[in-house]
Coordinates of C-alpha atoms in Angstrom, one line a residue:
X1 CA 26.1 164.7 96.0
X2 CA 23.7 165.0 92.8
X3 CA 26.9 163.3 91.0
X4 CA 26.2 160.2 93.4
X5 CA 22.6 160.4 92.9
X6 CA 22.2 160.5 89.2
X7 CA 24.6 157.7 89.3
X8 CA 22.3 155.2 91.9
X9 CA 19.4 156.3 89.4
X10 CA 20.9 155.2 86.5
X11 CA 22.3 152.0 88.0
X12 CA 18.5 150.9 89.0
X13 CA 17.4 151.5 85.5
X14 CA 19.8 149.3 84.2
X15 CA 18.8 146.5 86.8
X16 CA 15.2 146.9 85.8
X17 CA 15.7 146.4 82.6
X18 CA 17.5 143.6 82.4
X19 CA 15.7 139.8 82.6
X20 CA 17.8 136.6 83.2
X21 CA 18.1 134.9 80.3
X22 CA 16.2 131.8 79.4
X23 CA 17.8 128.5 79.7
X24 CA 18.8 126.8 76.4
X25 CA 17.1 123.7 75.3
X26 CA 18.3 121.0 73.3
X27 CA 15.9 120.1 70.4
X28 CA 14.7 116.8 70.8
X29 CA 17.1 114.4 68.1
X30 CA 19.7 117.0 68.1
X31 CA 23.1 117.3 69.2
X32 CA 24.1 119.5 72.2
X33 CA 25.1 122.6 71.4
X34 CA 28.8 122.6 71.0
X35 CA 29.0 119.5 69.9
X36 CA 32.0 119.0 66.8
X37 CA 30.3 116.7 64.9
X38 CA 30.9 115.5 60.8
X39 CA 29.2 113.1 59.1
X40 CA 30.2 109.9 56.8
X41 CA 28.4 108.0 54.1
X42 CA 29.1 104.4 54.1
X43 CA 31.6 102.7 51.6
X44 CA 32.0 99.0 50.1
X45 CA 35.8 98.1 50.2
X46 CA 37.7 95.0 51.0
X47 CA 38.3 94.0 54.7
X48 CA 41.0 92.1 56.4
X49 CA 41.0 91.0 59.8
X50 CA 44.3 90.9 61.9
X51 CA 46.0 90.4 65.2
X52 CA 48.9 91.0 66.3
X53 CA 51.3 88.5 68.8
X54 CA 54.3 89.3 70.5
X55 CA 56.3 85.4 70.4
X56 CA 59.9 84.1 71.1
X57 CA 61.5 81.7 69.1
X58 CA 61.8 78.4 71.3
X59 CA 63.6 74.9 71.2
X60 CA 61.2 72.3 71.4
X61 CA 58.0 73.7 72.1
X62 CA 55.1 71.7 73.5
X63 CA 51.4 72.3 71.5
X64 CA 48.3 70.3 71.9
X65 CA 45.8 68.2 69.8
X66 CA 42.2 68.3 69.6
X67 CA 39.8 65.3 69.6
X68 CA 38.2 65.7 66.0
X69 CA 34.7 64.4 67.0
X70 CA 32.6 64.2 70.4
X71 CA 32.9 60.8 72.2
X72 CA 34.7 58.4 73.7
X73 CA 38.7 58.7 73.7
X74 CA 40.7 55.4 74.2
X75 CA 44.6 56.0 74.1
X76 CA 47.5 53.5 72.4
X77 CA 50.3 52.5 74.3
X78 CA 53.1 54.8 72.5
X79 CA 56.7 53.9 72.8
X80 CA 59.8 56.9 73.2
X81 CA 61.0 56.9 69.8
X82 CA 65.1 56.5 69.6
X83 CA 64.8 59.4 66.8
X84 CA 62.8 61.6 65.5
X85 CA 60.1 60.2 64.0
X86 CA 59.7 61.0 59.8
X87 CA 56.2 59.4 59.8
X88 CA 53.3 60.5 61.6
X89 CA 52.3 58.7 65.3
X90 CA 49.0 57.2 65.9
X91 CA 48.3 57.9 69.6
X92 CA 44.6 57.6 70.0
X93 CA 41.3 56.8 68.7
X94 CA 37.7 58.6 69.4
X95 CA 34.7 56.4 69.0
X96 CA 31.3 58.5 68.5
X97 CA 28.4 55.4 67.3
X98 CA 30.8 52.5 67.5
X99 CA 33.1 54.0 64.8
X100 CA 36.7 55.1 65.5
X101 CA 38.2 58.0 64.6
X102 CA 42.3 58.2 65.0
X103 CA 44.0 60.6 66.3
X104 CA 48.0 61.4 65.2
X105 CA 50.7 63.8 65.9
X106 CA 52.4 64.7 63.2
X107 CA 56.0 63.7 61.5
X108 CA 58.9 66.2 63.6
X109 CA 57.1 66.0 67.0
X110 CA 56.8 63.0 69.7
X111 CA 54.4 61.9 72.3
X112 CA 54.0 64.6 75.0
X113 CA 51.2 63.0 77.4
X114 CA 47.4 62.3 77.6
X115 CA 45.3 65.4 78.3
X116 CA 42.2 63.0 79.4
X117 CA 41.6 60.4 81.3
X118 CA 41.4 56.8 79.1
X119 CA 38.0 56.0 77.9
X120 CA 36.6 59.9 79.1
X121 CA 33.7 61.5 77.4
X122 CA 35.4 64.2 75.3
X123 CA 34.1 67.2 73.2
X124 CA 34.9 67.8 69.6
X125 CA 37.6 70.6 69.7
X126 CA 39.0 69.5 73.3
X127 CA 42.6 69.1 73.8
X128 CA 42.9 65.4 74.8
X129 CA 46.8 64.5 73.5
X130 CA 50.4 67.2 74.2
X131 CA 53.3 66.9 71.6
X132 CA 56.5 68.2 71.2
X133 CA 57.9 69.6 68.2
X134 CA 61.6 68.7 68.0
X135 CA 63.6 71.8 67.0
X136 CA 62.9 75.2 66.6
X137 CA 59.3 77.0 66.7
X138 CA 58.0 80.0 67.8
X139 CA 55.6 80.3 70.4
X140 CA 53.4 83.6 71.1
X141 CA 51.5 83.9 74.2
X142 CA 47.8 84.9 74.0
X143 CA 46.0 87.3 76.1
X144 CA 42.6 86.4 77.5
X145 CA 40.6 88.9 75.0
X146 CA 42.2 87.6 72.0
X147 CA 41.3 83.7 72.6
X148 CA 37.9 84.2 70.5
X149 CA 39.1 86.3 68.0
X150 CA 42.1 83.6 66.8
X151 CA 39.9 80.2 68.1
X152 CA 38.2 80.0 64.6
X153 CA 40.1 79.1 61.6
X154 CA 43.3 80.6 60.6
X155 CA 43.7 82.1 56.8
X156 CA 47.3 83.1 57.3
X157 CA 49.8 83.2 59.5
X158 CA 52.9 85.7 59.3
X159 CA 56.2 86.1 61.3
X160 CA 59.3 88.8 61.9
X161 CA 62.1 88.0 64.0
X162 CA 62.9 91.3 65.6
X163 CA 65.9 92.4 63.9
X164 CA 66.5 88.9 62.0
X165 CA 64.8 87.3 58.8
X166 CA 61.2 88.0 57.9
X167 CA 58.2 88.2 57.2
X168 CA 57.5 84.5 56.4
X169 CA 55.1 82.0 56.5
X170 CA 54.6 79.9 60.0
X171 CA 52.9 76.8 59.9
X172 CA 50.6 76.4 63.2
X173 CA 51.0 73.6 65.0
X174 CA 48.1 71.8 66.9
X175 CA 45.4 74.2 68.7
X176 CA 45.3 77.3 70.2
X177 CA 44.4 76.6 74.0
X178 CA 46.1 76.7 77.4
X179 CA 47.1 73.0 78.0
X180 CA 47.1 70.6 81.9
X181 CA 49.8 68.6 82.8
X182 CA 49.9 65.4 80.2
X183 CA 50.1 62.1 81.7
X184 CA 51.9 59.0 80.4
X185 CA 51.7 56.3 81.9
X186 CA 54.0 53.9 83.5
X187 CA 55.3 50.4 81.4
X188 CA 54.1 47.3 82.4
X189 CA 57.0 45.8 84.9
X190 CA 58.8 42.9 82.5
X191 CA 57.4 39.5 82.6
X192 CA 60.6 37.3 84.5
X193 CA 60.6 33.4 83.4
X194 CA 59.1 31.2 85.7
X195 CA 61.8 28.5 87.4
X196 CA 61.5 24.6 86.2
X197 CA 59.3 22.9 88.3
X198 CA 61.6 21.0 91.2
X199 CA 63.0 17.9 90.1
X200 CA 62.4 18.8 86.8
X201 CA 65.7 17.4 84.3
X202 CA 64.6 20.7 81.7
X203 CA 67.6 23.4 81.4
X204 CA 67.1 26.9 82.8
X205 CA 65.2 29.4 80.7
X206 CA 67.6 31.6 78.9
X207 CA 67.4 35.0 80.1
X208 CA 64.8 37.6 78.3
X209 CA 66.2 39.9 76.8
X210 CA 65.7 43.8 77.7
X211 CA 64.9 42.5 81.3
X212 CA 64.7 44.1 84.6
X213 CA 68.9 44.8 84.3
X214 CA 68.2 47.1 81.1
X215 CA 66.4 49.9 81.5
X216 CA 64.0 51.9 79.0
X217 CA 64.1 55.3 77.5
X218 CA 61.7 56.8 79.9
X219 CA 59.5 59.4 78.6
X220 CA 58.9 62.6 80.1
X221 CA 55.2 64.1 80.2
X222 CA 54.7 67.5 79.2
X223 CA 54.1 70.6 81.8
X224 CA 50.5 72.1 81.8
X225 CA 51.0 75.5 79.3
X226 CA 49.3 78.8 78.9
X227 CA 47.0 80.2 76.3
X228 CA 49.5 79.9 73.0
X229 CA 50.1 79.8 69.1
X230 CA 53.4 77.6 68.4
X231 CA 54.3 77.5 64.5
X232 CA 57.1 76.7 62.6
X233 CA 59.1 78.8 60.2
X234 CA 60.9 77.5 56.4
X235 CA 63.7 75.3 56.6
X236 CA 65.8 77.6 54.8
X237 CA 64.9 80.9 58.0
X238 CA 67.4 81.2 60.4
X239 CA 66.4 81.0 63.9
X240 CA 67.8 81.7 67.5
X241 CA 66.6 80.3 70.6
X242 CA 65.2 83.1 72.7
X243 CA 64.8 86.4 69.8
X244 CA 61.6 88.1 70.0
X245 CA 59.1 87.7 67.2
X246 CA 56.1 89.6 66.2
X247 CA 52.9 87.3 64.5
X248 CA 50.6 88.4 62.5
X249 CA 47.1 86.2 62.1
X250 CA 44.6 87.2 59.3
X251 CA 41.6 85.5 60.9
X252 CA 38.9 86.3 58.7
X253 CA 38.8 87.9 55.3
X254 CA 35.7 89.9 53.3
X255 CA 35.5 91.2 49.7
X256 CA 33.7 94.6 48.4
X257 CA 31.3 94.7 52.2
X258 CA 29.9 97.8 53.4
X259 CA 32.0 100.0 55.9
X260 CA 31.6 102.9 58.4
X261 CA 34.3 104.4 60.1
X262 CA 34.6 102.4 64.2
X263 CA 34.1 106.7 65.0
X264 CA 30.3 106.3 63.8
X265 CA 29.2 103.1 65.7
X266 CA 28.9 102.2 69.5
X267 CA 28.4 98.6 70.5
X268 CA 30.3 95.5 69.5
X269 CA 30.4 91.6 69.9
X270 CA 28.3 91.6 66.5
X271 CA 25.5 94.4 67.9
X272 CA 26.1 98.4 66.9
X273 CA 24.0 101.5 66.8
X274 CA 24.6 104.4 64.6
X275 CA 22.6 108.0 64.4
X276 CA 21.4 108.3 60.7
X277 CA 20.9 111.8 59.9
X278 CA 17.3 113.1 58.6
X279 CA 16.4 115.8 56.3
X280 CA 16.3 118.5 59.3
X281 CA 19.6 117.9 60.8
X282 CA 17.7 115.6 63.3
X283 CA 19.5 112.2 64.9
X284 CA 17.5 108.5 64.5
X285 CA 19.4 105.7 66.0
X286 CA 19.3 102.5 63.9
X287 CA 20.3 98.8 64.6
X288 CA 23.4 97.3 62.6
X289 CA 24.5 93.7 62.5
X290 CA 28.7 94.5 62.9
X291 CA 31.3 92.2 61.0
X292 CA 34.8 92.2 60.5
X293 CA 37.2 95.2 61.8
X294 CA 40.8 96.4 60.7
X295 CA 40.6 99.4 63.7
X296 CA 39.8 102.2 61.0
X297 CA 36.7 100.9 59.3
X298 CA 34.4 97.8 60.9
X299 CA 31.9 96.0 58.5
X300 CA 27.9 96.4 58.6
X301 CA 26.5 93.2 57.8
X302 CA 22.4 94.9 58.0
X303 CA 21.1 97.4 59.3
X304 CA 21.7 100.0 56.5
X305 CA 21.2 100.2 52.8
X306 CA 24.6 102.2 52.2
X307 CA 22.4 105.5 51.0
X308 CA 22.0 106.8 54.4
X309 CA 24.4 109.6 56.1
X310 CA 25.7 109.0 59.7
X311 CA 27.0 111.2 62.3
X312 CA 30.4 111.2 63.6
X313 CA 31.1 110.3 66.5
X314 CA 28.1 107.8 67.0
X315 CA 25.4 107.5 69.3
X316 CA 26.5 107.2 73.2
X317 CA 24.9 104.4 74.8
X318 CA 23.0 104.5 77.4
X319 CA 24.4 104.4 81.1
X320 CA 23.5 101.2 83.4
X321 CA 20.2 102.2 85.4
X322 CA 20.6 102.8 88.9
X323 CA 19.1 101.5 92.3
X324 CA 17.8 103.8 94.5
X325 CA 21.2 103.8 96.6
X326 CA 23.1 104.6 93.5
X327 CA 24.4 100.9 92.3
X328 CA 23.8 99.8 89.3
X329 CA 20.1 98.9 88.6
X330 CA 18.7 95.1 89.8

């Protein structure tokens, strides 16, 4: 019994003495406890940007042209070639101010249809003519978050046939944009010669030649296309209809720019944040202007001097506010 007792004793001192323990702040500007967390200084290095496409090698493919100014487009009655043309087609003219500018599809390729209507208001950059490139070329299909990233100039173009000769140079053809159905349209019916008059001693006309009885090489208009890249490969690369290809586009291309690692900025679309790190360990989120990106390193155009240190990973951005059901904020 005293055993029991001393024991309840000592176990009510022990209570009593002991306090909860304090819940642990987080310095204001400092990471949570726990945290793994390194640091980077930023670098100056050479920066390539690249995508990648996945593309099949394809007889005939269809690409589009662009109208090279804004105004008006007036289309040229274009005849089916009997071969391959050698020479470049004039199939259209854009007047902006009264003054023409032509538009042609290149020597290889024929007349695929009109992407506008005749005499339509068109935008510089618009699709407003299909071709078709007669032979070989390889066409990749492009996703709907790549279309900004290859719409501006290309500096190279690269492909490998999986399995098959490569990597080589491709020559793009025409734009990069999904494509409507081209429209051609119809001949004028032949003119027929009139009868003599009735009672008239004149002979019969001859009959015109290439008349109703012989018909034309009618042209077929091209098929409305997806989002795509069609380019050509050497003369001298051997090609099969239907093997798989990988592209690679250098889009963009900087010399000796400052770099962080992608790890040490949040944002995008041109817009960042990093945390530079002060003298006491402390975190101070700065503005960068973000450029060019090879998915290890992306380009900071301002927004640092390239003395400061920055903490890996970077800052988390804030969450959308909230209504007072819990939606997102209005």
């Amino acid at each position: 019994m005293r055993t029991f007792s001393a024991l309840v004793v000592a176990l009510l001192v022990v209570t009593g003495c002991s306090t909860p323990a304090p819940e642990e702040q987080t310095p204001p500007g400092m990471a949570p406890r726990g945290t793994q967390m390194t640091t980077a200084k930023p670098t100056r290095q050479d920066l390539t940007n690249k995508v990648s496409l996945s593309g099949k090698v394809t007889i005939n493919p269809t690409f589009g042209l662009v109208s090279p100014v804004a105004g008006q487009v007036r289309y040229l009655d274009v005849k089916a070639p009997d071969k391959t043309p050698v020479k470049p087609t004039k199939v259209a003219n854009v007047f902006a101010a009264g003054r023409p500018t032509s538009v042609e599809i290149p020597a290889g390729a024929i007349f695929s249809g009109r992407l506008a209507d005749d005499k339509a208001n068109v935008q510089a950059g618009q699709p407003i003519v299909s071709a078709k490139h007669v032979g070989y070329g390889i066409v990749a299909e492009i996703k709907g978050e790549q279309a900004y990233q290859l719409s501006d100039t290309l500096s190279s173009v690269q492909a490998q046939i999986k399995n098959g000769p490569g990597p080589f140079p491709c020559a793009v053809l025409g734009t990069i944009a999904a494509l409507p159905a081209g429209t051609i349209p119809e001949p004028p019916p032949p003119v027929e010669n009139p009868a003599p008059p009735s009672g008239s001693s004149a002979p019969p006309a001859p009959p015109t030649i290439g008349g109703p009885q012989q018909e034309k090489k009618k042209q077929e208009p091209s098929e409305p296309t997806g989002m795509r890249l069609v380019c050509t490969a050497p003369t001298d690369v051997k090609l099969i209809n239907g093997a798989e290809s990988t592209i690679e586009v250098i889009t963009e291309k900087a010399t000796n720019v400052l770099v962080l690692p992608v790890e040490a900025v949040a944002g995008g679309q041109g817009k960042g944040k990093v945390d530079v790190m002060g003298t006491g360990g402390e975190r101070v989120t700065k503005d960068v202007v973000l450029g060019l990106t090879d998915g290890k390193v992306v380009q900071i155009k301002s927004g640092l001097t390239g003395d400061e240190t920055v903490a890996v990973p970077g800052p988390n951005l804030p969450p959308a506010p909230q209504d007072a059901q819990g939606g997102p904020g209005k």
